[in-house]
C-alpha positions as YAML, in Angstrom:
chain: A
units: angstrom
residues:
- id: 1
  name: UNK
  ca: [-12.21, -18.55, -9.93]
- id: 2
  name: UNK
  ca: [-11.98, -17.69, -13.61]
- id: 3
  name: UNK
  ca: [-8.40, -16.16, -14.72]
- id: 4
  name: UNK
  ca: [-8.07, -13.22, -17.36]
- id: 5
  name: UNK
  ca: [-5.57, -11.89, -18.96]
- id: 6
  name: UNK
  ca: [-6.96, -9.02, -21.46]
- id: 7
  name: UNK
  ca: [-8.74, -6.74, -21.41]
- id: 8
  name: UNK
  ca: [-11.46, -7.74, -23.57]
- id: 9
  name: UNK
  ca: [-11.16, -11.13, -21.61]
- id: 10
  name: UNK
  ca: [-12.18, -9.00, -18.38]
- id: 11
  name: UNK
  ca: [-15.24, -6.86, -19.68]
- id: 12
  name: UNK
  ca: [-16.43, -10.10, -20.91]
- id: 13
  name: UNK
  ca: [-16.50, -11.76, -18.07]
- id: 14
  name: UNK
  ca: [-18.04, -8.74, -15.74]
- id: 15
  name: UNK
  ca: [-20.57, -7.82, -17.72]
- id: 16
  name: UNK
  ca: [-23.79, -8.35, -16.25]
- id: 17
  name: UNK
  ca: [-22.14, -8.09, -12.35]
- id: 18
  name: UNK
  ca: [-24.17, -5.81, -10.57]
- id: 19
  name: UNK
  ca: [-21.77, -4.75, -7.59]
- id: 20
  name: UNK
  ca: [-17.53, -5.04, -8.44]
- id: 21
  name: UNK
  ca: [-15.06, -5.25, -5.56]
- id: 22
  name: UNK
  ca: [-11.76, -4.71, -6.03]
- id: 23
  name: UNK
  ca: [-8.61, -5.66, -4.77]
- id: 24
  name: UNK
  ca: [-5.31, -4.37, -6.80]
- id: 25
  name: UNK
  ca: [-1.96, -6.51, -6.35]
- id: 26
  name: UNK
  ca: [1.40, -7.16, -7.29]
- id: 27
  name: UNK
  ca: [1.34, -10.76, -6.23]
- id: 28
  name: UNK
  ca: [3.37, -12.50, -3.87]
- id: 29
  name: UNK
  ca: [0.38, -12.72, -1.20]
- id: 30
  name: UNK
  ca: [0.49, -13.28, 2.00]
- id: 31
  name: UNK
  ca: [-2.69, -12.89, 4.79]
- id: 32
  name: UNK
  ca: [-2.50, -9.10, 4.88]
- id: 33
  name: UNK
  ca: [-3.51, -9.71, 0.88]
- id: 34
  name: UNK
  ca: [-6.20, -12.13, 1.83]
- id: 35
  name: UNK
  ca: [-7.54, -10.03, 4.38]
- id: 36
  name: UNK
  ca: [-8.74, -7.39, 2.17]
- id: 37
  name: UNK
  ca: [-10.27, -9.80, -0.33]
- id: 38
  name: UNK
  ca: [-12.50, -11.29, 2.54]
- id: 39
  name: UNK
  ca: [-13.22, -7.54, 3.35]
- id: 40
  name: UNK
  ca: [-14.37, -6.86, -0.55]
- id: 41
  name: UNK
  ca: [-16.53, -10.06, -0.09]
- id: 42
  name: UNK
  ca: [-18.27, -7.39, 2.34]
- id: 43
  name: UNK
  ca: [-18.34, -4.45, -0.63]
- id: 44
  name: UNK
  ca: [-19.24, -6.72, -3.84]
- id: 45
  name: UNK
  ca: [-21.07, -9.70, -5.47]
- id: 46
  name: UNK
  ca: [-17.98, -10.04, -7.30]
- id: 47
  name: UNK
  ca: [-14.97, -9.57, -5.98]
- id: 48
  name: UNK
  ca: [-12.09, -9.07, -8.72]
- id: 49
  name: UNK
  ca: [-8.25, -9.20, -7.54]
- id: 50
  name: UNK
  ca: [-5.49, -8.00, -9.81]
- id: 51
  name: UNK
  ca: [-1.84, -9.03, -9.85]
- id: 52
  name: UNK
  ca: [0.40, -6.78, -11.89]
- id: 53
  name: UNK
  ca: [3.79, -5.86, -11.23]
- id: 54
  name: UNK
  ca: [3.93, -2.48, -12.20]
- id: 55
  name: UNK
  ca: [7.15, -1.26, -13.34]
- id: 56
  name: UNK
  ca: [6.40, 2.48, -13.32]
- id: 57
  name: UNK
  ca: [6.44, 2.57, -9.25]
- id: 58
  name: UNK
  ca: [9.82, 1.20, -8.88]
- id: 59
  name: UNK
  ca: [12.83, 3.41, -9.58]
- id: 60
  name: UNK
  ca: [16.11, 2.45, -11.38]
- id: 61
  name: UNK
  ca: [17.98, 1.18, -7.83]
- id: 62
  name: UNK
  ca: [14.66, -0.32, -6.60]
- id: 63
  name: UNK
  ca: [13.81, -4.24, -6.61]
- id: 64
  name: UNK
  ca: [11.23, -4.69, -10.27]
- id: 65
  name: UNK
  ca: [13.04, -7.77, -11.28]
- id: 66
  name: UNK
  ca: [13.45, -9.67, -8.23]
- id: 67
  name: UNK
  ca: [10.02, -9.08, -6.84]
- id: 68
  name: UNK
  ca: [8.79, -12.07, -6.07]
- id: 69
  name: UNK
  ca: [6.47, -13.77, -8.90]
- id: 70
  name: UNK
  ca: [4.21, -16.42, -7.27]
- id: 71
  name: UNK
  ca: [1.47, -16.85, -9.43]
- id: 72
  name: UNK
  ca: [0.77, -20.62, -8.99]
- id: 73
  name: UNK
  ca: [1.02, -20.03, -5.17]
- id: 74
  name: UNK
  ca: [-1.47, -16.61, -5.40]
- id: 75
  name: UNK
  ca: [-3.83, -18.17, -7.70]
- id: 76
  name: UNK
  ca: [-4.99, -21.20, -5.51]
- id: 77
  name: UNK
  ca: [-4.46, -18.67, -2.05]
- id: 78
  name: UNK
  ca: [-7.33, -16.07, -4.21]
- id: 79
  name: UNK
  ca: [-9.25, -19.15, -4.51]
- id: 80
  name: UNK
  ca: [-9.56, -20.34, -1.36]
- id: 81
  name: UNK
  ca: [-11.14, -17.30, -0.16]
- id: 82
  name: UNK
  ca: [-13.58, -17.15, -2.85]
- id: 83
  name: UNK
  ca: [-11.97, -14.59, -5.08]
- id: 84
  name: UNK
  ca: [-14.67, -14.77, -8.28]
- id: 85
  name: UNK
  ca: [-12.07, -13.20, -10.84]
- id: 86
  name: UNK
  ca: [-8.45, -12.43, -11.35]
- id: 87
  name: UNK
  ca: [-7.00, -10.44, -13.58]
- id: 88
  name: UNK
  ca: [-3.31, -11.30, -14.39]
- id: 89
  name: UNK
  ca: [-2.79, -9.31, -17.34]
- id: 90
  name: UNK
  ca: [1.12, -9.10, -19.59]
- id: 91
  name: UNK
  ca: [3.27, -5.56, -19.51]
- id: 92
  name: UNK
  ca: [2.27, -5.24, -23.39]
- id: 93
  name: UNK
  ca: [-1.46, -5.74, -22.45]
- id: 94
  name: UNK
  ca: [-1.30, -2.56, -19.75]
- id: 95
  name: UNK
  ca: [1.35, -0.41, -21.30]
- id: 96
  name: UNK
  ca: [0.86, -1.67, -24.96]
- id: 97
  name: UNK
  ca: [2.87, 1.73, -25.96]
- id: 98
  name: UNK
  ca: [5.12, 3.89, -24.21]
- id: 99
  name: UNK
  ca: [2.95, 5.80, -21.29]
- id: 100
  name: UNK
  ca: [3.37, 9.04, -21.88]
- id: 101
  name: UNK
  ca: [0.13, 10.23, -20.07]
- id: 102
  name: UNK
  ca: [0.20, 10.00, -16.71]
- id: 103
  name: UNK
  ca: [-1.15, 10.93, -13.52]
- id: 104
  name: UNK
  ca: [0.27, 14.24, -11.35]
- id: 105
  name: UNK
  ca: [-0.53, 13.90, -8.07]
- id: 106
  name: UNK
  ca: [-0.28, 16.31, -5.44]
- id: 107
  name: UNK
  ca: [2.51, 17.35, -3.37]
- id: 108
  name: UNK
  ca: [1.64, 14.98, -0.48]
- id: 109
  name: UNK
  ca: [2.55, 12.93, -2.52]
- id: 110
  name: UNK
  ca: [6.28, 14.07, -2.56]
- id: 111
  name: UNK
  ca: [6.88, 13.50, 0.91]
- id: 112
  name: UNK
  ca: [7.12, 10.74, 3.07]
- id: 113
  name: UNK
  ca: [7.39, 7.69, 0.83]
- id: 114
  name: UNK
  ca: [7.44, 10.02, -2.19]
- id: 115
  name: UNK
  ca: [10.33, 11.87, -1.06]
- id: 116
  name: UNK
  ca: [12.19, 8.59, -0.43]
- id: 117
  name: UNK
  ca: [11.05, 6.97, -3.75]
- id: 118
  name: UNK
  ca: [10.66, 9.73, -6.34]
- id: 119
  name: UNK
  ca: [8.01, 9.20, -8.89]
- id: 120
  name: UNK
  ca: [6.33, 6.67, -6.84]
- id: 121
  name: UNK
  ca: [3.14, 8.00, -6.90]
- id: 122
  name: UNK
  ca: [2.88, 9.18, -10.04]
- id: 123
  name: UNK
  ca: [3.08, 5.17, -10.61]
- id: 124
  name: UNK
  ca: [1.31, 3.68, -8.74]
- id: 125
  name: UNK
  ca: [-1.54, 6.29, -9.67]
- id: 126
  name: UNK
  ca: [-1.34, 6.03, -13.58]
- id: 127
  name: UNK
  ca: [-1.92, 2.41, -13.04]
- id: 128
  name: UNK
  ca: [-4.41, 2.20, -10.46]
- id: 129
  name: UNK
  ca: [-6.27, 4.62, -12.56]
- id: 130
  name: UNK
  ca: [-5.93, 2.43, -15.72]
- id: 131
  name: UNK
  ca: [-7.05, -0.65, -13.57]
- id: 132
  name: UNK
  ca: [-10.13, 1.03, -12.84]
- id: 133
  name: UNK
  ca: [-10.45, 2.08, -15.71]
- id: 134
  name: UNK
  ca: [-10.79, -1.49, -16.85]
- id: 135
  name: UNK
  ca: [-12.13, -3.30, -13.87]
- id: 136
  name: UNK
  ca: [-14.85, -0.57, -13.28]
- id: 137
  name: UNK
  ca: [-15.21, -1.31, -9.98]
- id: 138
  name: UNK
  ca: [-17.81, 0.01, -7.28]
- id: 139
  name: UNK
  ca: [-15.88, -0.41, -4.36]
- id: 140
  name: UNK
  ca: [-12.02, -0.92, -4.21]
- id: 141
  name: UNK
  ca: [-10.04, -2.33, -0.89]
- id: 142
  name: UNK
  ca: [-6.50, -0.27, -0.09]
- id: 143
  name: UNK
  ca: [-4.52, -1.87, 2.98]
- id: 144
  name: UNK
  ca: [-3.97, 0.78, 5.92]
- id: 145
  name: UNK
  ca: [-0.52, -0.10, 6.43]
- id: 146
  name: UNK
  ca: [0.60, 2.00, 2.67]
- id: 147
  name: UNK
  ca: [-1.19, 4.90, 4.63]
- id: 148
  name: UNK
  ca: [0.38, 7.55, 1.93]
- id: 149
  name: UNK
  ca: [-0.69, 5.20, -0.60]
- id: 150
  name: UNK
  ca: [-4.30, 5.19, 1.00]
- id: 151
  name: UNK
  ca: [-4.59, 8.75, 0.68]
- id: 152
  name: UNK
  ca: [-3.48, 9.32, -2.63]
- id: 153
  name: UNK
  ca: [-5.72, 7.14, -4.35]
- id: 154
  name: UNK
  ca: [-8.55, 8.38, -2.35]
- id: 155
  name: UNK
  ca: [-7.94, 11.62, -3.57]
- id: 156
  name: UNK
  ca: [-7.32, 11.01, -6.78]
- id: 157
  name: UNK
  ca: [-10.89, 9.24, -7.01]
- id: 158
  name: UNK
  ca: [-12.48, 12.15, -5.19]
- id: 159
  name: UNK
  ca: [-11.01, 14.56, -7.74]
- id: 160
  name: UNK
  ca: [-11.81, 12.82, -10.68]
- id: 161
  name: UNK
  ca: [-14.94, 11.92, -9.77]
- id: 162
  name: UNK
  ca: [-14.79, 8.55, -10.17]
- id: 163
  name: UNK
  ca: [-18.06, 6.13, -8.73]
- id: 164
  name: UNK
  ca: [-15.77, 4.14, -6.71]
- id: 165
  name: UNK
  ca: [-16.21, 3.70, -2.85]
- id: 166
  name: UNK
  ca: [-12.58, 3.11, -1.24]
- id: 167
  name: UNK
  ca: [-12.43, 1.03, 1.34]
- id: 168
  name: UNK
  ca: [-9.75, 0.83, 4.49]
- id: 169
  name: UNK
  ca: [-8.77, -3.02, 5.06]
- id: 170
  name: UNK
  ca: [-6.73, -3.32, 8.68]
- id: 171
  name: UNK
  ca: [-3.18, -4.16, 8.67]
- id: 172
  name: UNK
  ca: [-2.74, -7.56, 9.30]
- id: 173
  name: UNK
  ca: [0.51, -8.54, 11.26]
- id: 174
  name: UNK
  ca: [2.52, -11.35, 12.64]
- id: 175
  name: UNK
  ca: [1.98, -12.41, 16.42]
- id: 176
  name: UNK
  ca: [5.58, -10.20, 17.10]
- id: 177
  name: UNK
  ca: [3.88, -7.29, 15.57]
- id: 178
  name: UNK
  ca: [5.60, -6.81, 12.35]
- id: 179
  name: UNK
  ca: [3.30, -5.54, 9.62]
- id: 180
  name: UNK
  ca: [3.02, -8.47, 6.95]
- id: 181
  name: UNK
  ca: [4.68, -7.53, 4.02]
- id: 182
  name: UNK
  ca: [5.83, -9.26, 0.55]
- id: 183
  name: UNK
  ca: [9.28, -7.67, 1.36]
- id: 184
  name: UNK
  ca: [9.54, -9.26, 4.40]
- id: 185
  name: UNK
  ca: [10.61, -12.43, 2.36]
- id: 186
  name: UNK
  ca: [13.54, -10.41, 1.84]
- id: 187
  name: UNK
  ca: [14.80, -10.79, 5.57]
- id: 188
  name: UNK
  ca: [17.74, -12.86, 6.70]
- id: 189
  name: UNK
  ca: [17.07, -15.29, 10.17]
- id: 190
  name: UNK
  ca: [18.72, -12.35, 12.33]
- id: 191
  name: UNK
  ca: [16.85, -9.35, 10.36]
- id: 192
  name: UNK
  ca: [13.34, -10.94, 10.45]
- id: 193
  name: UNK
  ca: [14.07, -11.00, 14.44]
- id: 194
  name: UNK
  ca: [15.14, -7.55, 14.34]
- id: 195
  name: UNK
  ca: [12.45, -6.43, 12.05]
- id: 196
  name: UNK
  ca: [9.35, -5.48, 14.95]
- id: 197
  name: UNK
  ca: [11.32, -3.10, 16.39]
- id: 198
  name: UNK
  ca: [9.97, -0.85, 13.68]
- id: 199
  name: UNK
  ca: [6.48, -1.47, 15.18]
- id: 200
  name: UNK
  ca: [7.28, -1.34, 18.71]
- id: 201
  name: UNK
  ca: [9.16, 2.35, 18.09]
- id: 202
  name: UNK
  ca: [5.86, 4.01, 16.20]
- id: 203
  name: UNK
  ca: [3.67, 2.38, 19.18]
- id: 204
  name: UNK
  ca: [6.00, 3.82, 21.92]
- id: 205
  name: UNK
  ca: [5.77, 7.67, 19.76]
- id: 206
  name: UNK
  ca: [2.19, 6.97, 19.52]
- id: 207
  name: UNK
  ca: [1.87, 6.24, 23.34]
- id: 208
  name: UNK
  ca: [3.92, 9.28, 23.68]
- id: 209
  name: UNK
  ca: [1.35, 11.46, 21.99]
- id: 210
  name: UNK
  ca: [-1.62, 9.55, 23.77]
- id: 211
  name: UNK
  ca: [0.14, 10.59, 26.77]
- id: 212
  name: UNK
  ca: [0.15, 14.20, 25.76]
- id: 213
  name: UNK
  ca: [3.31, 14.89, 24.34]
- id: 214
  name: UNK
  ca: [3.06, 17.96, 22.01]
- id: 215
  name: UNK
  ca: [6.76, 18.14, 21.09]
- id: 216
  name: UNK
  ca: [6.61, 16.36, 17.60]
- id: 217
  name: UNK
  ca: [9.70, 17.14, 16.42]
- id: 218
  name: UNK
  ca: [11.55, 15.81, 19.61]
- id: 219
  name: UNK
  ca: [9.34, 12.51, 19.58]
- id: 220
  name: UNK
  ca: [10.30, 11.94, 15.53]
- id: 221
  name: UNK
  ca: [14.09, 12.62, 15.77]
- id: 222
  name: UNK
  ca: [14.16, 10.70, 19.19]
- id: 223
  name: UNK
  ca: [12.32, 7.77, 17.33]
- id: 224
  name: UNK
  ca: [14.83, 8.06, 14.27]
- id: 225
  name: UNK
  ca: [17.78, 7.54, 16.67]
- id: 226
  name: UNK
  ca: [16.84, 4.90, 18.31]
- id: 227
  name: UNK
  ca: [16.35, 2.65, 15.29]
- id: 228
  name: UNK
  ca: [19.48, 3.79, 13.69]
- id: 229
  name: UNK
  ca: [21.04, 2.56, 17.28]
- id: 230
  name: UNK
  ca: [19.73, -0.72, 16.83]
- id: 231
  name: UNK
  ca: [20.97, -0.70, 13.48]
- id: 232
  name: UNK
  ca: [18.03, 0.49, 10.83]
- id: 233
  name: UNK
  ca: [19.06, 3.15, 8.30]
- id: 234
  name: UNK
  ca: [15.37, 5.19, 8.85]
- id: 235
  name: UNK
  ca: [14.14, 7.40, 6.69]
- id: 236
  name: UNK
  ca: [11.48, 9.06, 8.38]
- id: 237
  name: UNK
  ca: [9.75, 8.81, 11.23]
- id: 238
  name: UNK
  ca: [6.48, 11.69, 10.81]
- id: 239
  name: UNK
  ca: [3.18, 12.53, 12.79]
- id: 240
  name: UNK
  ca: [0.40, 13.33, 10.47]
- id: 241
  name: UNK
  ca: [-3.30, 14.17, 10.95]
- id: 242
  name: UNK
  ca: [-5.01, 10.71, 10.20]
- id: 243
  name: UNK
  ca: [-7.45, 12.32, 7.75]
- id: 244
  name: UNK
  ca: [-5.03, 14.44, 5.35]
- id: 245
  name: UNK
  ca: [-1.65, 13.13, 6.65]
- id: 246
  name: UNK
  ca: [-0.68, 17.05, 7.13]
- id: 247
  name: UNK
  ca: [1.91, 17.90, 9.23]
- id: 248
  name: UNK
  ca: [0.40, 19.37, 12.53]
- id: 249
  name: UNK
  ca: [2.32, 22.52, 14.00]
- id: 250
  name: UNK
  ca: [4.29, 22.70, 16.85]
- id: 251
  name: UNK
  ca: [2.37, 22.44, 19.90]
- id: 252
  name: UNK
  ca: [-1.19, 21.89, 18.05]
- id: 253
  name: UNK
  ca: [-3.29, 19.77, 20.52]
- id: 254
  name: UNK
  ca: [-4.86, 17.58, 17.95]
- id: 255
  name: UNK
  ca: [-8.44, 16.20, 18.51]
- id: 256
  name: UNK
  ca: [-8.36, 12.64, 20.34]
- id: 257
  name: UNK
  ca: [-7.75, 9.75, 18.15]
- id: 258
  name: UNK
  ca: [-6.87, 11.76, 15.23]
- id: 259
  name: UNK
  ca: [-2.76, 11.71, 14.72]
- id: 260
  name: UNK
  ca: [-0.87, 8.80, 13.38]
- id: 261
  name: UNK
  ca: [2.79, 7.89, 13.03]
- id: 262
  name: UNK
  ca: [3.94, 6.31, 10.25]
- id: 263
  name: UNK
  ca: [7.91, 4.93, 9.81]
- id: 264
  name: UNK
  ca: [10.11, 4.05, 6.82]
- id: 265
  name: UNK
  ca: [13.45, 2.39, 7.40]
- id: 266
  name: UNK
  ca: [15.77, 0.04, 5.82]
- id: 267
  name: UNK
  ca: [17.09, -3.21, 8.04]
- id: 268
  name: UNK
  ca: [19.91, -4.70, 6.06]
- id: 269
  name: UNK
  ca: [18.96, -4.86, 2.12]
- id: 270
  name: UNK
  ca: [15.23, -4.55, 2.81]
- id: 271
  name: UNK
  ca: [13.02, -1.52, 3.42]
- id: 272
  name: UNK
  ca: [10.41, -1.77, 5.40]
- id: 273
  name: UNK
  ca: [7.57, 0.89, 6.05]
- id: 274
  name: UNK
  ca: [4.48, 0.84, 8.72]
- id: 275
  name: UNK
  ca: [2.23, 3.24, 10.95]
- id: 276
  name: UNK
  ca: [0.38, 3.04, 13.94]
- id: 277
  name: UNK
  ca: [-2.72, 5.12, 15.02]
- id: 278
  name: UNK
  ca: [-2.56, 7.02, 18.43]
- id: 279
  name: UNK
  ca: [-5.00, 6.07, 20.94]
- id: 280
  name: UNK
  ca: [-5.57, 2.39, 19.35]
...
């Protein structure tokens, strides 16, 4: 695996690839991370992995400086699955002045995790957009469990026309069902027990709605009480079309297979999102 830093570094060492897969990071990896390189093996001659801790996603309360920095670790974990490039570049060599221009997305993307983290989005698009931008990639790999996320940049692409395919990689989870996450290294003993519940509470909405269940509202507050009983501070709990994650209204019967519930709550310190098809 060769490592770049710059971006001059980068076009250098792509030039001449024929078919680019991408896989954007902030490091810290775990399986769920590995998982979608082996799936841009699938997409790409050369798959290219990124780790860049973006400060423009995280808000002033939010966790930038003790994200966990792992680059040794990540480096020989990209290698071992055959990653062909990585591109780790310096804050100066992605925002080498102030960024003023940046990307407005749309007003999905101010609910949901957007309405819990304001300006989110508007991160983690100006940067995604500046990594391909510089990767030029043909196909890029977003994990399904940052659903919201999933849309967003798929939308973006489609609106600005970019020549990128975007790919879906599975979420990936531990054999107790919680969704593997870098922020699950945030988790005390008694927390990381605790922390599936999260899981097993979308599955049981989503079994609810499988069943037939039309009351949405009901299912979403019912779901929000009964992690704040066990002791989560939620944030939402929402059933979205899969496709455009719109609200459906009450008492739509959706077509089979097509709703999803996704979940954002906070266990302790540590917030924790994840989202569960119905009917899988």
């Amino acid at each position: 695996m060769d490592t770049v830093s710059t971006a001059r570094e980068l076009r250098e060492r792509l030039s001449g690839a024929n078919r680019i897969a991408f896989v954007p990071t902030m490091g810290n990896l775990h399986e769920g991370h590995l998982a979608l390189m082996r799936t841009a093996r699938e997409h790409g001659n050369a798959v290219v992995a990124s780790i860049f801790v973006n400060r423009l996603q995280f808000g002033p309360n939010e966790d930038f400086d003790r994200y966990p920095r792992t680059m040794d670790a990540d480096c020989s974990e990209l290698e071992r699955v055959g990653v062909d490039v990585l591109f780790a570049p310096q804050e100066r060599e992605m925002y080498p002045v102030a960024q003023s221009y940046r990307v407005q997305p749309p007003p999905l993307a101010e609910e949901l995790e957007g309405a819990s983290r304001p300006g989110f989005f508007q991160g983690v698009c100006t940067v995604v957009l500046k990594l391909f931008n510089l990767v030029q990639p043909d196909a890029a790999v977003f994990g399904k469990k940052d659903r919201q996320q999933l849309a967003v940049v798929r939308g973006m692409v489609e609106q600005f026309n970019l020549p990128i395919d975007v790919v879906a990689g599975e979420t990936v989870r531990a054999g107790d069902g919680l969704a593997l996450s870098s922020r699950n290294n945030y988790l005390s003993e008694a927390e990381r027990e605790e922390a599936p519940s999260l899981h097993r509470v979308l599955r049981g909405v989503a079994d609810k709605l499988a069943g037939g269940r039309l009351d949405y509202g009901a299912l979403e507050r019912a779901a929000c009480d009964e992690l704040a009983r066990r002791g989560w501070k939620p944030d939402y709990v929402a059933i979205r079309d899969g496709d455009n994650l719109r609200t459906p209204a009450p008492g739509d019967r959706p077509r089979p297979g097509s709703l999803i519930v996704l979940g954002a709550a906070k266990l302790g310190t540590t917030r924790l999102i994840d989202n569960v098809d119905v009917g899988d």
